[in-house]
Amino acid sequence: SNSIRVVSMPKAMKSDSAMDIHHRPQDSNGSNAIMIGNKSPKPRGKTKQLPSRMRILLSCIFLFTSLNLVFLFRVEFTSSKEIGFSSPFVSQRESNAETKTHSSRKDLVKAVFKDRNASQRDKQQESSIRAASILSDYSPNRIPGFLPDSNSTYFGYVMREFSQRILSRKIASSNVLVVSRDAPNVLSMIDSRDDNWDEDELRRDIGYTVAGGFVLHARKQGHRVHALNLPHSDNRNREGTEAIRTLDQWWESFPVNATDKRNDASSTISTASHAPQMPRPNWILLAVFDPGAGHEDALLNSSSVEKFITEATVTYIVFKVQVTMTTSGGMEAIRTLLDHNYKVQILSMSHFPENNEYRSNTIIDKQNLHIFLPMARKQIMIKGGLFQAFMFATQGLDLAVPSRRDFIDMIELQRQNQDHVIPVEKVDGVPYINCAKFNHGRYRNISTVEFRPDLKGTKLPKGRGKRSFLKNAKVSCFGKDMTQILANYDKFEFWFSGDSVAESEALCIALNCDKIAQSPKYVKHRKREVARDVACITRILRKKTVDAFHTPLIPQASIALNDNRKLTGRVNEDVKKPATINKSVNLASSPPNLLVLMIDPISRARFDQSLPKTKQILSRLQFYEFKNYTAVGDNSGPNQAALYSGHPLLHRDGVATHTSKNSSDSIKWLWDELRDTSNYATLKAEDGCISNSNMVQSIQPNVSHGHELQKIFCFDFYRPNCVGYKMAAEHLTSYAKEFITQYSSSSEKQPWAAFLSFIDAHEDTGTLAGTLDNSLSDFISDFFSDNYGDANNAIVAVLSDHGLHYGSYFQTTQGLAERAQPLLHLKLPYSVMRKKVHGVKIRSNLMKNRGKWTTPFDVHATILHAMFGAKFSQMRSPTGKSLLSPLPNGRDTCQTTKEIPDRFCETFDYLVNAVVSDREGGRNVKIAPSSLHAEMPSPPSILSFFADLPPNRQRKNEPCYIGNVPSATDLYSGITFAQVSLKTNTPCSCSTSHRTWYECYHHPWSYEPKKKEHFCMIECPGHGVYLEVNVTKDDELVDRVKKISSSRSLAEDKAVPKRNPPNILFIEVDSVSIAYADRHFPKTRELLKQHRIHYKHENADNGEQKMECLDGLCAADFTHFGVTGPNSITNQVSALAGCISSPPNKMCAGCIPNKMTKSCWECVASPPDDICNGCVKDKLRLIKVRENFSTTWCTIPDDDTDDENSLLYNITTGKHNPWLLNIAKAEGYVTLFVEEFCFNGSPYVTQNNYFPLDADIEAHRVYCSLVQRKREKKNEPAPDDYLWGNEDIHDACIDGKKGQDKQKIPLDYIRQMWEAYNDVPKLAFLNAIAAHDYSISWASMTISARRYDDLMYNFLKEMMARKDADNTIIVIRSDHGLQDGPTIMEYSTQVEHGRPWTEIIVPQSLNGMHLEALEGNQDRLASGFDLYRTLREAMTTMPSDETITEMTNINSAIITKSIPSWSYNLFTSNIPKSRTCYDARIPLELCRNEIERRVIAPNYGGCNLFDEKMTRFCPNQSNSTKTINKN
């Protein structure tokens, strides 16, 4: 911000006197400009002007050249390890021939920059010290990915969440490859320590490096880690042999024929000088590349990684890109991965462009790669430093950071619904991104390609050139044939699957239709390419076969499997000898066709949620659904091997050799069986580009069709899963439809079998599965309605191989269970259904078997049974049981179904049987045992991308401009008023806390400050708004405090202990979860961390320990604090009044006193119907006190004898009023209440809607005054009691972008209040809305929070340094996490919603506090009810009844015993470890305990029973209750 730029420099100057230096203030870029030029330049007369276009062109060339020269000299090497940048300046070369003028000018420039360079060095040194301080002092979970003025990268927010999410994918033989200078050393450090090593401690020891962080986390998760240091500077190892320098060399150093078949996880150290003596890790879950500077492309380039990347299965890749003004490391790596069909996305980045085009999940492909590099260099020019980014690559559909919004058409959603609430209950309610729409300038439905019908099948010379393509294909743009025009263009891409177009089944083209057709849009943009138009087409070329139908090839008895025959790499070692076949299988005259639709992966529950149309179609067509269909393995390999071969799989690498082709006695794939046995035409294909997998879904099956379709999905890609302007699934279903039509034609009829695999669900947001719904439901509906494939004679199976087996949801017990709960819907032709097995109709058997436990082995046996009979099925599928026959009794439970792994059954049992007997009503309630009282980790969030950015490289946070705001001196003296009156003849306008806007000619307090007025505001024409806060001592308040103090003296005579009430500062930062606070309030969090409770060795001899805190102030961090409702009101009602909230008119149906059919609390926690006051009053001791947007229920005092009407009055306004501010006033406190907006008339606040607000100082009036002025200017006056909703709460300044910072106003109030009333107890409540930003822009959401972090940090340091800090309780907490706007569709938001940030600063010397209890309660389940009890008991004196009588003349709310009975004092009581959400009165839909939580799966919104539009995301109460009836 203080850089100096030379704006102009004439080439020659005649003398020193002719030179003048003009210094001007900072320009718009924040830099000082020095203009060196002639003092009085003389005009040279008229000169010939160049054409305007030529002038612009020459100016651009000059500017570009100048910038490159300037920044070429800007680079300087600050150390051997880091590259730094100084501020730009122009230095002149010395020359002996220079004149004295040049020397003088050079000396002048040197003098100007001498101090600047010294200042820069000082600042760089300060930045280095600050960075070192962060690394040494900050908690490991608050280290950002990039630090200011540092060129190092760290294991920051994005990386920590990424590793937690990806490495939770625990499958046998999981390998992680980390290539970095420090990776082998980190792995050695781990192996040198015991098994209980601390991951956070090791991260600190290794300096939070990225590669080291991945090694630590992978090892912690039990993965086999390969740590490499490549490339070496020395190309020889110790023995003198050639060292390993590339990944290909490392890959080839393994034994050639050995594969990794181990299921254990162990560390592996592989260095460049050590060839690993172990099997090849053919499947690598994650590969991380973080080499030294300048080596970014040395590892991942086509010449050094070709064999490794084509032969190994590398699921995920993370690598670094590093850009300077002269170098661009990592660009070749991107190109290499793109060439190998990887999708490359941004994971994290050191700079954020203001145009918001680049963030996590932004795709970098061949179309925008040439834009990415200039963007990076532009950021260096604007924000300085070294541009660094970590990229994420995968051939699948996963995002770098899971975010539903990247698959949702947010513009369309906003058009349909301003609240961004997705109507999931409607058919097609989710507005997915449409491939056919103009998507980010990429794809439009304006181009088509088709096979020329006149040349179809014509034999042409083989060739794949442009000539062959244009002679056999027709290309259209805007409906016009462009084939001949294309002959003159070279810039278009094309692909076809065969040797020629005529022999191909798939064809694609990519071109720019605007350019080809010379559209007006293209001409307007001066021939700049504006779009990429992609079109693909498929067809079926029928294969020549033998007779369409012949007698099946029946296996003879001699081919029966021998006892104990080994099937290496294929099946279990021991295979029992099945019954031999002695006679042929009699088939029907027309064998059934087979259609298998596989969704990979999806569970039953997610299928019902994501594909409602398909589910409805299957139900209407009367498919049989098998409710207990269960997986037999963790991932696709074992499950698809069981389905398609009928035999179990030993290990991942056995897939390719699981069967052997053309062998009569081998285990066969189902398609091979159908081809060899009955001459079936077969098709197997999937709608994804996974070219490097050795799993079942990507092997090359020996089928009639499908292999030509594979590369069509690699030709082009864009989200959600588009190939051109069509979904990949549409291409697959179109291809399958033509296949079925071709082989079902009456003239050349042939039995067919189609195996379609849809991998759209293979991503962990759970969003893309829904994009299948239309394609799949339409395909199934058309198949049965049009009957183009003889549907009446087809076996149709709609199923999945397993549920999602990685990601955040998988880390929950419910997600773990869903991994093993795939779906199975089956429909058989009538010719099969009418048959009998052992005298029982197949239909009856299917009905009975639907509830049995079944597996993929059974589906394989069922298909063979339906096609070839029971005996053939038993021989070929000995493991499975046909569903057409009665299943044995052993299939009634999971444990007795031997094909299902025990670990799956144990998970199911835990979910069903984790129950204890409830204390009320004798019912059984599911709760979490103490051994599993934990919660899932917070899911990754896009907001972490912004938390990783240094402050100076984020979106700019413009400070408030106060240049034209008059000074207090001028206002008090009247100078400003006189100047304005003289200049404009218009008076100023004034407002105070007790006077609305009026015309004024002097400061409202010029003569004497008005009593009780605590702010004044002045606005004069041509000036900004002036605000002055002045909280002074009010004698009336002091008198009230003295009267209460004297009453306490009376209480002392009655043996009531005297107490010194502490000050209470209650700061509520709205909508901040713990994870959000770690990301965006790091300075405040770290300040409080310094005051954590810790042990001090009191006596070294006997080992006694004593707890203490820094400066005697203890900051307790409540990591398991829960919410008492979904919104601000419900949580404020509990924390400030100890009351319960429920949705209006929703309480206690069936809750009858003395004869309860359900628990009263169950009615309150999940209220289904009407109100039953008797039950609530008698059992729970609650009474309804207010009903608005929610119903408030408060505790009835134990000693109360009033009738119901009197009781209601006393609780709402009288002696039993539990409102904390009223309690405080009764206890002799001076009170302040402020919300950072004008809430007059708002239905969404607690004060004045549920409890009357009667604070001594109400600072929100400042904001109301601003709203009044705004409306007066618009001639839209509004009554004072309804000003809410007329201000932009996110304006940083009181006058838009001018005037005082709005966030500082409440803090100034508190400071002045603490000074004015320094000798009396005080309670201040502040609700800050810095994080209450639900905008659609990710980058904008955290700007205000970052600014508030600085303010809060300085404010708390100041308050904790005061003398009265040893008698002040400071509560810093949030009501809940983010819970509205478009962000609520993110799983991270849904989980964080119920995890509010809560910390309490307590003086260690506070009377009655137990430090051990406070320390122990930090990780216990607590809520606002506990906070309310804690503050109530800290501030009250519990006076006797006589004392109350003597104090009736004081307008107060005296405490009796109305504190909730289920609450605990956080300072003095020990919360039980086994406490549940049920016990704590936390709604089960927001419970932190995973097992209790009613809603835990990701959805498109968060369950909120208080908001009608959000109830659509709540489960059916009757179906989802946690009540389990054992009977």
Short mmCIF file of C-alpha atoms in Angstrom, two decimals, residues 822-1052:
data_model
loop_
_atom_site.label_atom_id
_atom_site.label_comp_id
_atom_site.label_asym_id
_atom_site.label_seq_id
_atom_site.Cartn_x
_atom_site.Cartn_y
_atom_site.Cartn_z
CA PRO A 822 -27.51 -51.11 -1.72
CA LEU A 823 -30.82 -51.21 -3.53
CA LEU A 824 -32.38 -54.06 -5.47
CA HIS A 825 -35.56 -53.83 -7.53
CA LEU A 826 -36.38 -56.85 -9.67
CA LYS A 827 -38.98 -57.58 -12.33
CA LEU A 828 -39.37 -60.92 -14.10
CA PRO A 829 -41.36 -61.80 -17.22
CA TYR A 830 -44.69 -63.56 -16.90
CA SER A 831 -43.25 -66.69 -18.51
CA VAL A 832 -41.03 -67.05 -15.45
CA MET A 833 -43.42 -65.78 -12.80
CA ARG A 834 -46.11 -68.35 -13.63
CA LYS A 835 -43.78 -71.30 -13.04
CA LYS A 836 -43.53 -73.23 -9.80
CA VAL A 837 -40.61 -74.34 -7.67
CA HIS A 838 -41.33 -77.34 -5.45
CA GLY A 839 -45.02 -76.81 -6.08
CA VAL A 840 -45.02 -73.15 -5.01
CA LYS A 841 -45.45 -70.33 -7.51
CA ILE A 842 -42.40 -68.18 -8.08
CA ARG A 843 -44.52 -65.11 -7.37
CA SER A 844 -45.19 -66.35 -3.84
CA ASN A 845 -41.53 -67.11 -3.26
CA LEU A 846 -40.53 -63.62 -4.35
CA MET A 847 -43.08 -62.07 -2.02
CA LYS A 848 -41.69 -64.04 0.94
CA ASN A 849 -38.07 -63.43 0.02
CA ARG A 850 -38.42 -59.63 -0.14
CA GLY A 851 -37.90 -59.39 3.62
CA LYS A 852 -35.08 -61.93 3.77
CA TRP A 853 -31.39 -61.03 3.83
CA THR A 854 -30.03 -61.24 0.29
CA THR A 855 -26.74 -60.56 -1.51
CA PRO A 856 -25.38 -60.07 -5.05
CA PHE A 857 -24.57 -63.78 -5.13
CA ASP A 858 -28.33 -64.42 -4.96
CA VAL A 859 -29.05 -62.07 -7.85
CA HIS A 860 -26.54 -63.91 -10.02
CA ALA A 861 -28.13 -67.25 -9.11
CA THR A 862 -31.61 -65.81 -9.76
CA ILE A 863 -30.72 -64.64 -13.26
CA LEU A 864 -29.26 -68.03 -14.20
CA HIS A 865 -32.26 -69.79 -12.67
CA ALA A 866 -34.71 -67.68 -14.67
CA MET A 867 -32.81 -68.25 -17.88
CA PHE A 868 -31.46 -71.81 -17.66
CA GLY A 869 -33.13 -73.50 -14.73
CA ALA A 870 -32.36 -74.27 -11.08
CA LYS A 871 -29.71 -76.95 -11.63
CA PHE A 872 -27.66 -74.83 -13.98
CA SER A 873 -27.90 -71.98 -11.47
CA GLN A 874 -26.66 -74.19 -8.64
CA MET A 875 -23.70 -75.34 -10.67
CA ARG A 876 -22.59 -71.95 -11.95
CA SER A 877 -23.46 -69.97 -8.81
CA PRO A 878 -22.77 -72.24 -5.83
CA THR A 879 -22.46 -69.34 -3.34
CA GLY A 880 -25.82 -67.71 -4.02
CA LYS A 881 -29.41 -68.82 -3.55
CA SER A 882 -31.97 -68.16 -6.22
CA LEU A 883 -34.68 -65.75 -5.14
CA LEU A 884 -37.14 -67.77 -7.22
CA SER A 885 -36.88 -70.53 -4.64
CA PRO A 886 -37.72 -70.31 -0.95
CA LEU A 887 -34.74 -68.95 0.97
CA PRO A 888 -33.65 -70.97 4.01
CA ASN A 889 -34.46 -69.93 7.57
CA GLY A 890 -30.87 -68.80 8.02
CA ARG A 891 -31.69 -65.80 5.86
CA ASP A 892 -33.93 -64.29 8.55
CA THR A 893 -31.03 -62.41 10.16
CA CYS A 894 -27.85 -60.72 9.03
CA GLN A 895 -25.67 -62.78 11.36
CA THR A 896 -26.87 -66.08 9.92
CA THR A 897 -26.33 -64.99 6.31
CA LYS A 898 -22.75 -66.18 5.95
CA GLU A 899 -22.01 -64.24 2.75
CA ILE A 900 -22.42 -60.90 4.60
CA PRO A 901 -19.26 -59.76 6.44
CA ASP A 902 -19.59 -59.70 10.23
CA ARG A 903 -18.57 -56.03 10.43
CA PHE A 904 -21.66 -55.04 8.45
CA CYS A 905 -23.97 -56.98 10.76
CA GLU A 906 -22.31 -55.46 13.82
CA THR A 907 -23.00 -51.97 12.50
CA PHE A 908 -26.65 -52.82 11.82
CA ASP A 909 -27.01 -54.32 15.28
CA TYR A 910 -25.54 -51.26 16.93
CA LEU A 911 -28.01 -48.94 15.18
CA VAL A 912 -30.95 -51.11 16.16
CA ASN A 913 -30.01 -52.23 19.65
CA ALA A 914 -28.36 -49.17 21.23
CA VAL A 915 -31.26 -48.53 23.63
CA VAL A 916 -31.70 -47.90 27.33
CA SER A 917 -34.79 -47.70 29.47
CA ASP A 918 -36.14 -44.19 29.88
CA ARG A 919 -36.86 -42.85 33.33
CA GLU A 920 -40.28 -41.58 32.23
CA GLY A 921 -43.11 -43.77 31.10
CA GLY A 922 -41.06 -46.98 30.90
CA ARG A 923 -40.39 -46.51 27.19
CA ASN A 924 -37.21 -47.38 25.34
CA VAL A 925 -35.22 -44.46 23.95
CA LYS A 926 -32.25 -44.78 21.63
CA ILE A 927 -29.26 -42.88 22.96
CA ALA A 928 -25.52 -42.95 22.46
CA PRO A 929 -23.48 -45.08 24.88
CA SER A 930 -20.56 -43.35 26.53
CA SER A 931 -18.14 -45.33 24.36
CA LEU A 932 -19.64 -43.77 21.23
CA HIS A 933 -20.55 -40.38 22.61
CA ALA A 934 -18.45 -38.68 19.93
CA GLU A 935 -19.58 -36.80 16.87
CA MET A 936 -18.58 -36.80 13.24
CA PRO A 937 -15.86 -34.35 12.12
CA SER A 938 -17.11 -31.14 10.56
CA PRO A 939 -17.40 -31.67 6.78
CA PRO A 940 -15.23 -29.64 4.41
CA SER A 941 -16.44 -26.16 3.55
CA ILE A 942 -15.75 -23.84 0.63
CA LEU A 943 -15.26 -21.12 3.25
CA SER A 944 -12.00 -22.81 4.22
CA PHE A 945 -10.59 -21.72 0.87
CA PHE A 946 -10.96 -18.11 2.00
CA ALA A 947 -9.67 -18.84 5.49
CA ASP A 948 -6.42 -20.10 3.93
CA LEU A 949 -5.82 -16.84 2.06
CA PRO A 950 -3.61 -14.14 3.56
CA PRO A 951 -5.62 -11.02 4.47
CA ASN A 952 -3.90 -8.91 1.82
CA ARG A 953 -4.77 -11.38 -0.95
CA GLN A 954 -8.48 -11.76 -0.31
CA ARG A 955 -11.35 -9.68 -1.54
CA LYS A 956 -10.66 -6.13 -0.41
CA ASN A 957 -12.20 -5.00 2.85
CA GLU A 958 -12.56 -1.29 2.20
CA PRO A 959 -12.34 0.88 5.35
CA CYS A 960 -15.01 3.44 6.07
CA TYR A 961 -14.29 6.82 4.47
CA ILE A 962 -14.50 9.59 7.06
CA GLY A 963 -12.83 12.38 5.11
CA ASN A 964 -15.93 14.58 4.83
CA VAL A 965 -17.30 13.94 8.32
CA PRO A 966 -17.04 17.18 10.34
CA SER A 967 -14.91 17.16 13.47
CA ALA A 968 -16.32 17.35 16.96
CA THR A 969 -14.47 20.65 17.51
CA ASP A 970 -16.11 22.28 14.51
CA LEU A 971 -19.52 21.02 15.52
CA TYR A 972 -19.33 22.10 19.15
CA SER A 973 -17.95 25.52 18.16
CA GLY A 974 -20.65 25.97 15.52
CA ILE A 975 -18.20 26.48 12.65
CA THR A 976 -19.70 23.68 10.56
CA PHE A 977 -23.25 24.88 11.08
CA ALA A 978 -22.30 28.41 10.08
CA GLN A 979 -20.44 27.27 6.97
CA VAL A 980 -23.33 25.08 5.85
CA SER A 981 -25.92 27.77 6.49
CA LEU A 982 -23.87 30.33 4.60
CA LYS A 983 -23.13 28.04 1.66
CA THR A 984 -26.40 26.16 1.19
CA ASN A 985 -28.88 28.12 3.27
CA THR A 986 -30.06 24.70 4.49
CA PRO A 987 -29.94 23.67 8.15
CA CYS A 988 -28.35 20.50 9.45
CA SER A 989 -30.35 17.60 10.87
CA CYS A 990 -29.80 16.16 14.34
CA SER A 991 -30.95 13.13 16.27
CA THR A 992 -30.27 11.71 19.72
CA SER A 993 -31.15 8.59 21.65
CA HIS A 994 -34.26 10.34 22.96
CA ARG A 995 -35.04 12.78 20.13
CA THR A 996 -35.86 11.92 16.54
CA TRP A 997 -34.46 13.85 13.58
CA TYR A 998 -35.00 17.63 13.69
CA GLU A 999 -33.52 20.73 12.08
CA CYS A 1000 -30.62 22.01 14.13
CA TYR A 1001 -28.25 24.95 14.09
CA HIS A 1002 -25.89 23.79 16.82
CA HIS A 1003 -24.66 20.59 18.39
CA PRO A 1004 -27.41 18.95 20.50
CA TRP A 1005 -25.05 18.96 23.51
CA SER A 1006 -23.33 22.30 22.85
CA TYR A 1007 -24.50 23.83 26.09
CA GLU A 1008 -25.09 20.84 28.32
CA PRO A 1009 -25.41 17.10 27.64
CA LYS A 1010 -28.98 15.98 28.04
CA LYS A 1011 -29.52 13.54 30.85
CA LYS A 1012 -29.91 9.92 29.73
CA GLU A 1013 -29.05 10.74 26.12
CA HIS A 1014 -26.24 8.41 25.15
CA PHE A 1015 -25.73 9.26 21.47
CA CYS A 1016 -26.24 12.10 19.06
CA MET A 1017 -26.10 12.16 15.29
CA ILE A 1018 -25.63 15.13 12.98
CA GLU A 1019 -25.91 15.31 9.21
CA CYS A 1020 -25.15 18.50 7.36
CA PRO A 1021 -25.48 19.03 3.59
CA GLY A 1022 -22.27 18.11 1.85
CA HIS A 1023 -20.90 16.29 4.86
CA GLY A 1024 -20.96 12.74 6.14
CA VAL A 1025 -22.99 11.64 9.15
CA TYR A 1026 -21.36 12.49 12.47
CA LEU A 1027 -21.97 10.13 15.39
CA GLU A 1028 -20.99 10.67 19.00
CA VAL A 1029 -21.51 8.13 21.79
CA ASN A 1030 -21.44 9.46 25.34
CA VAL A 1031 -22.45 7.09 28.13
CA THR A 1032 -22.35 8.97 31.42
CA LYS A 1033 -23.33 8.01 34.92
CA ASP A 1034 -27.05 8.40 35.62
CA ASP A 1035 -27.75 9.34 39.23
CA GLU A 1036 -31.14 7.66 39.18
CA LEU A 1037 -29.58 4.35 38.22
CA VAL A 1038 -27.00 4.72 40.95
CA ASP A 1039 -29.73 5.40 43.50
CA ARG A 1040 -31.55 2.24 42.42
CA VAL A 1041 -28.41 0.22 42.88
CA LYS A 1042 -27.87 1.68 46.36
CA LYS A 1043 -31.39 0.73 47.45
CA ILE A 1044 -30.84 -2.84 46.32
CA SER A 1045 -27.46 -2.86 48.01
CA SER A 1046 -29.06 -1.77 51.29
CA SER A 1047 -31.65 -4.53 50.95
CA ARG A 1048 -28.78 -6.97 50.69
CA SER A 1049 -27.55 -5.67 54.02
CA LEU A 1050 -30.92 -6.61 55.48
CA ALA A 1051 -30.50 -10.05 53.99
CA GLU A 1052 -27.14 -10.43 55.72
#
